[in-house]
XYZ file of N, CA and C in Angstrom:
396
model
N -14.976 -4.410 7.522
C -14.206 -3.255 7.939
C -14.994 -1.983 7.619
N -15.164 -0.924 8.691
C -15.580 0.467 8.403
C -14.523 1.665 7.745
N -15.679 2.179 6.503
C -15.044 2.813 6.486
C -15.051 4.450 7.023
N -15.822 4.701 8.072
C -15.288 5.504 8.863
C -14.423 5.957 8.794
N -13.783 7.231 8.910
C -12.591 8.329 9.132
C -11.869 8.052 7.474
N -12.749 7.804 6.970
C -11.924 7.970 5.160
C -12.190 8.771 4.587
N -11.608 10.167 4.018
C -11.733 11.035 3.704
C -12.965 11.142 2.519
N -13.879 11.579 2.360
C -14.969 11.793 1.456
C -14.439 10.811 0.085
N -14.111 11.566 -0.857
C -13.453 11.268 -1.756
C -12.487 9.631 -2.155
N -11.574 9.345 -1.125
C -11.232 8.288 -0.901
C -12.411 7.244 -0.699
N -12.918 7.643 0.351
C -14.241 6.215 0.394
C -15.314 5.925 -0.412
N -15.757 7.003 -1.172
C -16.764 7.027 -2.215
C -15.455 5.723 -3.393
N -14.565 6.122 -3.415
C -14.008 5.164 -4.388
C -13.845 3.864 -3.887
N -13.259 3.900 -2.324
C -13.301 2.462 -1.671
C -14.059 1.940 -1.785
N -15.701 2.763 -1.773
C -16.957 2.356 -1.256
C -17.588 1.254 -2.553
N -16.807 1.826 -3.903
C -17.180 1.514 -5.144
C -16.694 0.188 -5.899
N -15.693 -0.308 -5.116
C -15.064 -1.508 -5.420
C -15.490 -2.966 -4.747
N -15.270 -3.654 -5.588
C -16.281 -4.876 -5.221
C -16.219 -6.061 -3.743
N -16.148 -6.481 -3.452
C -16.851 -6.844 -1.671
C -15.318 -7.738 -1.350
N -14.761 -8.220 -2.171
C -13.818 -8.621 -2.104
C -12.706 -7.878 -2.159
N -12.559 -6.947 -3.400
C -11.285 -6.537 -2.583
C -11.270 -4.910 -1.986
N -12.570 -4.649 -1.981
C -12.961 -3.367 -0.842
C -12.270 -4.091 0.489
N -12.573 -5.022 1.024
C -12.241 -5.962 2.097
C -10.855 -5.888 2.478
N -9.472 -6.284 0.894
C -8.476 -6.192 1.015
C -7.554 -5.153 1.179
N -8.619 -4.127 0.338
C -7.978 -2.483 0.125
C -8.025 -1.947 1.391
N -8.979 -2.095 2.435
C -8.833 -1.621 3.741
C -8.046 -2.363 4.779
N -7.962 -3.598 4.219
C -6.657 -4.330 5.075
C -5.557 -3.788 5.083
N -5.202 -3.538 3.552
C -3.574 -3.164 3.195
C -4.018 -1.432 3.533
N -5.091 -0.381 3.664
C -5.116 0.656 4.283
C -4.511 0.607 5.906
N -5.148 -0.236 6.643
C -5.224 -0.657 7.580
C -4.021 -0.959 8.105
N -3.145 -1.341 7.670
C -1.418 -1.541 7.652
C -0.546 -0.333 7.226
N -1.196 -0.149 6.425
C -0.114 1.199 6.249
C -0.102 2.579 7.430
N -1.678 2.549 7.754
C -1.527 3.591 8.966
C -0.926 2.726 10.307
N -1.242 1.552 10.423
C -0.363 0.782 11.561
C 0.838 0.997 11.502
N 1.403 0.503 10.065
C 3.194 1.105 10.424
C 3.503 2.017 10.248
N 2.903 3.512 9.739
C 3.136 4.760 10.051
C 2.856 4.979 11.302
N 2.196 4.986 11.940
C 1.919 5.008 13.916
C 3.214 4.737 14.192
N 4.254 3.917 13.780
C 4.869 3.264 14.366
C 6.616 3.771 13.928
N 6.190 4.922 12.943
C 7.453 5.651 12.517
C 7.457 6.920 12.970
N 7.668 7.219 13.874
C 7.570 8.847 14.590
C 8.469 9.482 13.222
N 9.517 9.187 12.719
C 10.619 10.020 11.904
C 9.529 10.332 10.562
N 8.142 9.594 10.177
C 7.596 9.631 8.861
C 6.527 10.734 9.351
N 5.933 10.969 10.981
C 5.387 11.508 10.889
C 3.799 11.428 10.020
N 2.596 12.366 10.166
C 1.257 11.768 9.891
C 1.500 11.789 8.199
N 0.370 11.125 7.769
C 0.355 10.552 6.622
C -0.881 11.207 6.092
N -0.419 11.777 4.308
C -1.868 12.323 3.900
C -2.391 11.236 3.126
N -3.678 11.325 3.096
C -4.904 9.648 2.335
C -5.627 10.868 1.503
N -5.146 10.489 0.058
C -5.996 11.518 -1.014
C -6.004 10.148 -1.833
N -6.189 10.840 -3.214
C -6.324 10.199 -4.775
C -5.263 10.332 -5.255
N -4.672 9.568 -5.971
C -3.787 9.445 -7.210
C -3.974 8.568 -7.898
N -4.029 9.136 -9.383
C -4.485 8.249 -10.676
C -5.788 7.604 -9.941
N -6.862 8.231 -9.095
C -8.154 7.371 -9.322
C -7.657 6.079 -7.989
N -7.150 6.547 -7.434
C -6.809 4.825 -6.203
C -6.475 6.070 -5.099
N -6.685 5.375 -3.779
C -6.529 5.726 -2.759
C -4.830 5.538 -2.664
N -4.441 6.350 -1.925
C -2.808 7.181 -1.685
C -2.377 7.228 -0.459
N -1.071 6.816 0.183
C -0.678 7.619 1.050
C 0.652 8.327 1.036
N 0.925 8.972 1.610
C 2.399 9.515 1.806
C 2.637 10.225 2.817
N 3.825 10.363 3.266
C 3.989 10.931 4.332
C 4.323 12.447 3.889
N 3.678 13.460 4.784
C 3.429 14.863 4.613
C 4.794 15.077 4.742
N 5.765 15.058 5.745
C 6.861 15.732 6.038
C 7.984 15.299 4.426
N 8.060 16.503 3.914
C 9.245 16.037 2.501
C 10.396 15.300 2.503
N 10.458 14.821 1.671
C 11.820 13.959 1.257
C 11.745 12.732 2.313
N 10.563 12.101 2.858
C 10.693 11.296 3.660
C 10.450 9.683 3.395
N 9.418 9.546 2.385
C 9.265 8.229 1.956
C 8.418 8.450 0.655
N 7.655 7.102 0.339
C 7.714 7.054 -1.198
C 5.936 6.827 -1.565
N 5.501 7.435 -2.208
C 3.525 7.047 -2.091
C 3.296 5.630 -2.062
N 2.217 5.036 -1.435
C 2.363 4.060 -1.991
C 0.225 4.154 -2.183
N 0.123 2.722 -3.035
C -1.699 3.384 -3.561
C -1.818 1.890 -3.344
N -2.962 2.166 -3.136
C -3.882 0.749 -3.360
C -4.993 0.861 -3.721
N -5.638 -0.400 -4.717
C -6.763 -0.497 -5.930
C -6.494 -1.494 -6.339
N -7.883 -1.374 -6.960
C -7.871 -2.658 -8.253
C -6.776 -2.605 -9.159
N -7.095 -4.186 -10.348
C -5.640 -4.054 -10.514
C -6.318 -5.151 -11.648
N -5.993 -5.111 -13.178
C -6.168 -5.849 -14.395
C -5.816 -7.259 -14.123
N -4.751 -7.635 -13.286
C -4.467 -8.954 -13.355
C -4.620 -9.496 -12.041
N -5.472 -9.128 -11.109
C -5.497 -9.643 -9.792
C -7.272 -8.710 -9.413
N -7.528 -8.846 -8.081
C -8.470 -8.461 -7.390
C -8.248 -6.750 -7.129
N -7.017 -7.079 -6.258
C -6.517 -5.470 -5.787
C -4.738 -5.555 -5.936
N -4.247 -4.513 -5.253
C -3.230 -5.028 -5.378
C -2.011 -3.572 -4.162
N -1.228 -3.372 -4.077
C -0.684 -2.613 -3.134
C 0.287 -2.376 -4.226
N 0.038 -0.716 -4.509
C 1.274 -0.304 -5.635
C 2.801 0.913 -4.826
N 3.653 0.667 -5.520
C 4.486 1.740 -4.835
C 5.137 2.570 -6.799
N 5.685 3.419 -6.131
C 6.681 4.008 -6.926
C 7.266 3.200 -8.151
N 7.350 2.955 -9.705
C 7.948 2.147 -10.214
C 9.360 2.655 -10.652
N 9.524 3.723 -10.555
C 10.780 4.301 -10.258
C 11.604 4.204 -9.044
N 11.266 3.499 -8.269
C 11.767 3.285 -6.907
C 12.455 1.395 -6.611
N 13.577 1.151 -6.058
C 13.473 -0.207 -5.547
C 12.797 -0.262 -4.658
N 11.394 0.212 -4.007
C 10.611 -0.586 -3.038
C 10.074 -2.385 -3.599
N 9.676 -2.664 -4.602
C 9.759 -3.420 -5.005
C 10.111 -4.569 -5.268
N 11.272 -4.258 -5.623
C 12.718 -5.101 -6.273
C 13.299 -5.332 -4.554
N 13.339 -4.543 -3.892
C 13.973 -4.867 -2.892
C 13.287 -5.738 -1.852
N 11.762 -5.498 -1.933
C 10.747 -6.397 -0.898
C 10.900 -7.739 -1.563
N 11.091 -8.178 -3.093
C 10.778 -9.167 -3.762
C 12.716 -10.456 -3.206
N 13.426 -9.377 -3.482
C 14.999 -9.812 -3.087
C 14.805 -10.647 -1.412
N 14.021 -9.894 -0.763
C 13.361 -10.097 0.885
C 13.175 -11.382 1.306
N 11.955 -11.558 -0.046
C 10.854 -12.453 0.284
C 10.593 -12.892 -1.148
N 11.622 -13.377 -1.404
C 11.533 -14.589 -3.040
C 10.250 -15.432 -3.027
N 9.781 -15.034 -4.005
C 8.377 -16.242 -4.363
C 7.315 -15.894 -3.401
N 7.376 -15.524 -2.651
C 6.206 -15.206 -1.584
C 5.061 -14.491 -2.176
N 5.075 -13.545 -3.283
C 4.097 -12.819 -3.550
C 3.708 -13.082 -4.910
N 3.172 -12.498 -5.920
C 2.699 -12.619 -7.172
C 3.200 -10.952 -7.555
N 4.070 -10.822 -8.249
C 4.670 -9.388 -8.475
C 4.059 -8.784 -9.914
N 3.178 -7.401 -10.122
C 3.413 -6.999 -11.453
C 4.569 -5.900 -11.721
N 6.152 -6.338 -11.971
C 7.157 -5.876 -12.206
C 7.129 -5.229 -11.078
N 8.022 -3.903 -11.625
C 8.453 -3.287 -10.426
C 7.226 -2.352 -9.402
N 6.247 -2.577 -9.830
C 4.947 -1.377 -9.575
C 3.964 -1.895 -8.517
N 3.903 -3.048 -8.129
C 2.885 -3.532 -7.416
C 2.808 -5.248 -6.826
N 2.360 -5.414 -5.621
C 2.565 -6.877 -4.820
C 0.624 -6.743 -5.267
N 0.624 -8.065 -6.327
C -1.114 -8.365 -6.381
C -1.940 -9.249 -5.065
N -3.084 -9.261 -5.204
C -3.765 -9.928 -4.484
C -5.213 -10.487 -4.583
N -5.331 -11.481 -4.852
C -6.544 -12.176 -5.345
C -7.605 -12.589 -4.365
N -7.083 -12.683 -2.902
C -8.456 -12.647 -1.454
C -8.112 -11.693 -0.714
N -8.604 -11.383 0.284
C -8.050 -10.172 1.066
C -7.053 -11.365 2.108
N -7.678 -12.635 2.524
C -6.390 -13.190 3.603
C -5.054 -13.395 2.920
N -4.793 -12.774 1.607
C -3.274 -13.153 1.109
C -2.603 -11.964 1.793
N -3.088 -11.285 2.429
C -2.847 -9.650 2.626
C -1.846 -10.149 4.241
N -0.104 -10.574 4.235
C -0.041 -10.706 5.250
C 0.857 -9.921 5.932
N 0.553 -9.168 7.196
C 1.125 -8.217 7.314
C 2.174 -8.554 7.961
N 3.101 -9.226 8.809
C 4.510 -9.341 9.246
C 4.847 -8.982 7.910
N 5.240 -9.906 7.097
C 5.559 -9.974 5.745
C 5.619 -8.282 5.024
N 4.609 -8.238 4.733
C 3.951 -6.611 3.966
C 4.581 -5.739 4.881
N 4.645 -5.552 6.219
C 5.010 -4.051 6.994
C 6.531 -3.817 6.792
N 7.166 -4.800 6.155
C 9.337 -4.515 5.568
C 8.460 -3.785 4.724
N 7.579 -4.049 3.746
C 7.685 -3.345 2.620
C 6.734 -1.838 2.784
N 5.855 -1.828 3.329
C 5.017 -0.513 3.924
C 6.261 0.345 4.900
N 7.102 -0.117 5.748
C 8.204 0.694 6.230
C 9.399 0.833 5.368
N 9.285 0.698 4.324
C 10.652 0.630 3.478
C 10.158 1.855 2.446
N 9.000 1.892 1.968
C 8.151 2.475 1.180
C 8.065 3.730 2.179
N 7.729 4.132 3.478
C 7.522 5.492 4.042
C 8.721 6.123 4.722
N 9.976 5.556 4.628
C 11.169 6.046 4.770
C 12.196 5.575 3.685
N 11.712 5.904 2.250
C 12.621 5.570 1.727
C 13.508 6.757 0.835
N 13.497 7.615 1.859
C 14.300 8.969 1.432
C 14.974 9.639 2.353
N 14.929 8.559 3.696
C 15.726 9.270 4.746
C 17.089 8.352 5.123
């Protein structure tokens, strides 16, 4: 995957993570702008830094919830949201056992093909409208 059109900053960090889950981190990138395309109400999405991991959120306020992706202590990479938020708790209620959960903060991932998106886009659209 290229990383083309990744903001300076963002890709120097993408660029820095290891072949495996650079691979996954642009998958689960790769999904999140797919199902934002696909939410006219979320409107475009800003891709910065937070805490050191690539970010998104939707620009227009009060509309949905950041969500980051990066490495991750107990996995490869991993797709984090809000831990103050049920994005989480509620994708996990969804889709029992399906994922490897660290609590309420993050769905891990140990290859990039665990990365599956039917599955993942409830939780990437639940996560960018979850304030409207």
């Amino acid at each position: 995957m290229s990383l083309d059109g990744i903001p300076g900053p963002v890709r120097a960090v993408i660029d820095g993570y290891p072949p495996q889950a650079r691979e996954g981190v642009l998958a689960l990138r790769g999904l999140i702008l797919e199902v934002a395309g696909r939410l006219p109400e979320v409107g475009p999405l800003d891709e910065t830094l937070k805490w050191g991991q690539p970010a998104y959120l939707p620009r227009r306020p009060r509309t949905g919830s950041t969500l980051r992706v990066g490495l991750h202590k107990g996995a490869q990479f991993a797709l984090f949201a809000h831990c103050q938020t049920s994005i989480i708790s509620d994708y996990a209620q969804a889709f029992p056992a399906w994922d490897r959960l660290d609590g309420n903060r993050a769905v891990l991932f140990d290859t990039p093909g665990q990365v599956e998106p039917e599955r993942l886009s409830h939780l990437v659209r639940h996560a960018l409208t979850y304030h409207l």
